[in-house]
Short mmCIF file of C-alpha atoms in Angstrom, two decimals:
data_model
loop_
_atom_site.label_atom_id
_atom_site.label_comp_id
_atom_site.label_asym_id
_atom_site.label_seq_id
_atom_site.Cartn_x
_atom_site.Cartn_y
_atom_site.Cartn_z
CA UNK A 200 0.00 0.00 0.00
CA UNK A 201 1.22 3.47 -0.83
CA UNK A 202 2.21 5.55 2.23
CA UNK A 203 2.26 9.31 1.81
CA UNK A 204 3.53 11.82 4.35
CA UNK A 205 2.05 15.30 3.89
CA UNK A 206 4.30 18.29 4.61
CA UNK A 207 3.44 21.94 4.21
CA UNK A 208 5.09 25.31 4.61
CA UNK A 209 4.44 28.99 4.22
CA UNK A 210 6.90 31.65 3.03
CA UNK A 211 8.93 31.51 6.25
CA UNK A 212 12.45 30.23 5.62
CA UNK A 213 12.39 29.04 9.24
CA UNK A 214 10.24 26.17 8.03
CA UNK A 215 10.89 25.42 4.38
CA UNK A 216 14.62 25.37 5.22
CA UNK A 217 14.03 21.85 6.62
CA UNK A 218 12.28 20.47 3.55
CA UNK A 219 15.27 18.89 1.74
CA UNK A 220 16.49 16.85 4.71
CA UNK A 221 13.01 15.89 5.93
CA UNK A 222 12.00 14.90 2.41
CA UNK A 223 15.21 12.83 2.05
CA UNK A 224 14.59 11.05 5.38
CA UNK A 225 10.99 10.10 4.55
CA UNK A 226 12.04 8.79 1.12
CA UNK A 227 14.85 6.81 2.75
CA UNK A 228 12.24 5.19 5.02
CA UNK A 229 10.09 4.22 2.02
CA UNK A 230 7.40 6.91 2.22
CA UNK A 231 6.17 9.06 -0.64
CA UNK A 232 6.08 12.79 0.12
CA UNK A 233 3.42 15.35 -0.79
CA UNK A 234 4.48 18.96 -0.24
CA UNK A 235 1.96 21.78 0.01
CA UNK A 236 3.47 25.22 -0.50
CA UNK A 237 2.34 28.74 -1.38
CA UNK A 238 2.15 29.33 -5.11
CA UNK A 239 5.32 30.93 -6.42
CA UNK A 240 7.51 29.88 -3.48
CA UNK A 241 10.88 28.66 -4.71
CA UNK A 242 11.48 25.46 -2.77
CA UNK A 243 15.01 24.39 -1.80
CA UNK A 244 16.76 21.82 -4.00
CA UNK A 245 15.87 18.18 -3.38
CA UNK A 246 18.36 16.05 -1.48
CA UNK A 247 17.11 12.68 -2.67
CA UNK A 248 16.41 10.79 -5.85
CA UNK A 249 12.81 10.32 -4.81
CA UNK A 250 10.22 12.53 -6.37
CA UNK A 251 7.81 14.43 -4.20
CA UNK A 252 4.51 15.74 -5.47
CA UNK A 253 4.10 19.49 -4.96
CA UNK A 254 0.68 21.08 -4.54
CA UNK A 255 -0.18 24.71 -4.06
CA UNK A 256 -1.99 26.03 -1.02
CA UNK A 257 -5.04 28.08 -1.99
CA UNK A 258 -5.01 31.69 -0.82
CA UNK A 259 -7.92 32.67 1.38
CA UNK A 260 -8.44 36.36 2.11
CA UNK A 261 -7.93 37.30 5.73
CA UNK A 262 -6.24 34.01 6.72
CA UNK A 263 -2.55 33.98 7.64
CA UNK A 264 -0.28 31.85 5.45
CA UNK A 265 0.89 29.87 8.50
CA UNK A 266 -2.69 28.95 9.34
CA UNK A 267 -3.31 27.91 5.73
CA UNK A 268 -0.15 25.76 5.77
CA UNK A 269 -1.39 23.90 8.84
CA UNK A 270 -4.98 23.58 7.69
CA UNK A 271 -4.25 22.31 4.18
CA UNK A 272 -2.75 19.08 5.53
CA UNK A 273 -6.11 17.98 6.93
CA UNK A 274 -7.74 18.40 3.53
CA UNK A 275 -4.97 16.79 1.47
CA UNK A 276 -7.22 13.85 0.65
CA UNK A 277 -8.98 16.18 -1.79
CA UNK A 278 -6.01 15.71 -4.11
CA UNK A 279 -4.27 12.55 -2.87
CA UNK A 280 -5.29 8.92 -3.50
CA UNK A 281 -8.13 7.64 -1.32
CA UNK A 282 -6.55 4.16 -1.27
CA UNK A 283 -3.24 5.39 0.21
CA UNK A 284 -2.31 5.77 3.87
CA UNK A 285 -1.95 9.52 4.44
CA UNK A 286 -0.04 10.89 7.40
CA UNK A 287 0.21 14.58 8.18
CA UNK A 288 3.46 15.80 9.63
CA UNK A 289 5.31 18.97 10.54
CA UNK A 290 7.95 20.02 8.05
CA UNK A 291 10.51 20.51 10.83
CA UNK A 292 10.20 16.99 12.31
CA UNK A 293 12.91 14.74 10.92
CA UNK A 294 12.26 11.00 11.22
CA UNK A 295 15.36 9.21 12.49
CA UNK A 296 14.01 5.67 12.63
CA UNK A 297 11.46 3.49 10.92
CA UNK A 298 7.88 4.62 11.40
CA UNK A 299 5.43 1.85 10.59
CA UNK A 300 1.96 2.63 11.90
CA UNK A 301 -0.74 0.02 11.50
CA UNK A 302 -2.10 0.99 8.07
CA UNK A 303 -5.47 -0.53 8.93
CA UNK A 304 -6.03 1.84 11.85
CA UNK A 305 -6.23 5.55 12.47
CA UNK A 306 -3.11 6.76 14.25
CA UNK A 307 -2.79 9.80 16.50
CA UNK A 308 0.77 9.77 17.78
CA UNK A 309 1.61 12.18 20.57
CA UNK A 310 -1.97 12.90 21.57
CA UNK A 311 -0.94 12.53 25.21
CA UNK A 312 1.45 15.47 24.72
CA UNK A 313 -1.57 17.77 24.30
CA UNK A 314 -3.38 16.42 27.35
CA UNK A 315 -5.78 14.95 24.78
CA UNK A 316 -7.21 18.47 24.47
CA UNK A 317 -6.59 18.66 20.72
CA UNK A 318 -5.27 16.39 17.98
CA UNK A 319 -1.69 17.22 17.06
CA UNK A 320 -0.91 18.15 13.48
CA UNK A 321 1.99 15.69 13.29
CA UNK A 322 2.06 11.91 13.01
CA UNK A 323 -1.69 11.65 12.55
CA UNK A 324 -2.56 9.19 9.82
CA UNK A 325 -5.31 7.13 8.24
CA UNK A 326 -6.51 5.98 4.86
CA UNK A 327 -7.15 8.75 2.36
CA UNK A 328 -10.80 7.72 2.18
CA UNK A 329 -11.10 8.12 5.97
CA UNK A 330 -9.52 11.59 5.86
CA UNK A 331 -11.94 12.49 3.07
CA UNK A 332 -15.00 11.36 5.06
CA UNK A 333 -13.96 12.65 8.49
CA UNK A 334 -13.00 16.09 7.18
CA UNK A 335 -16.14 16.32 5.05
CA UNK A 336 -14.13 16.79 1.87
CA UNK A 337 -15.96 17.60 -1.33
CA UNK A 338 -13.13 17.46 -3.86
CA UNK A 339 -12.74 21.25 -3.74
CA UNK A 340 -9.67 21.97 -1.61
CA UNK A 341 -10.17 25.73 -1.32
CA UNK A 342 -13.90 25.51 -0.57
CA UNK A 343 -13.32 22.90 2.11
CA UNK A 344 -10.61 25.01 3.75
CA UNK A 345 -12.82 28.13 3.62
CA UNK A 346 -15.66 26.21 5.25
CA UNK A 347 -13.48 25.39 8.21
#
């Protein structure tokens, strides 16, 4: 089964600076990578032979680019395969060891770190079809993000 880690960034070099090494690490561990970035942002050069798919984050008036970068990950199933395991992750978290969640279950790693008061934006994964249903996706990425 295809495993896709979803990374996103805004224009802040503090975050997209990490993309090449994080992308390389996920590819090394056998994951595909989907990167969501603001349109027109020049991403750093790739550090691996693996190809990552790049998608553009829709602009929404009155919403900060950092908020859009976090929100888009939850709606990635609008454009990613429904039959793949999709895991959202922070662009500045580098995996140093194998990460093999049970692909038949929904995974919320680190929930205890938030006191179970909110679901963390990293290491949360499930089938693309589950993301699509749970997030109420319609196939229109921008409209779904605006709704939320």
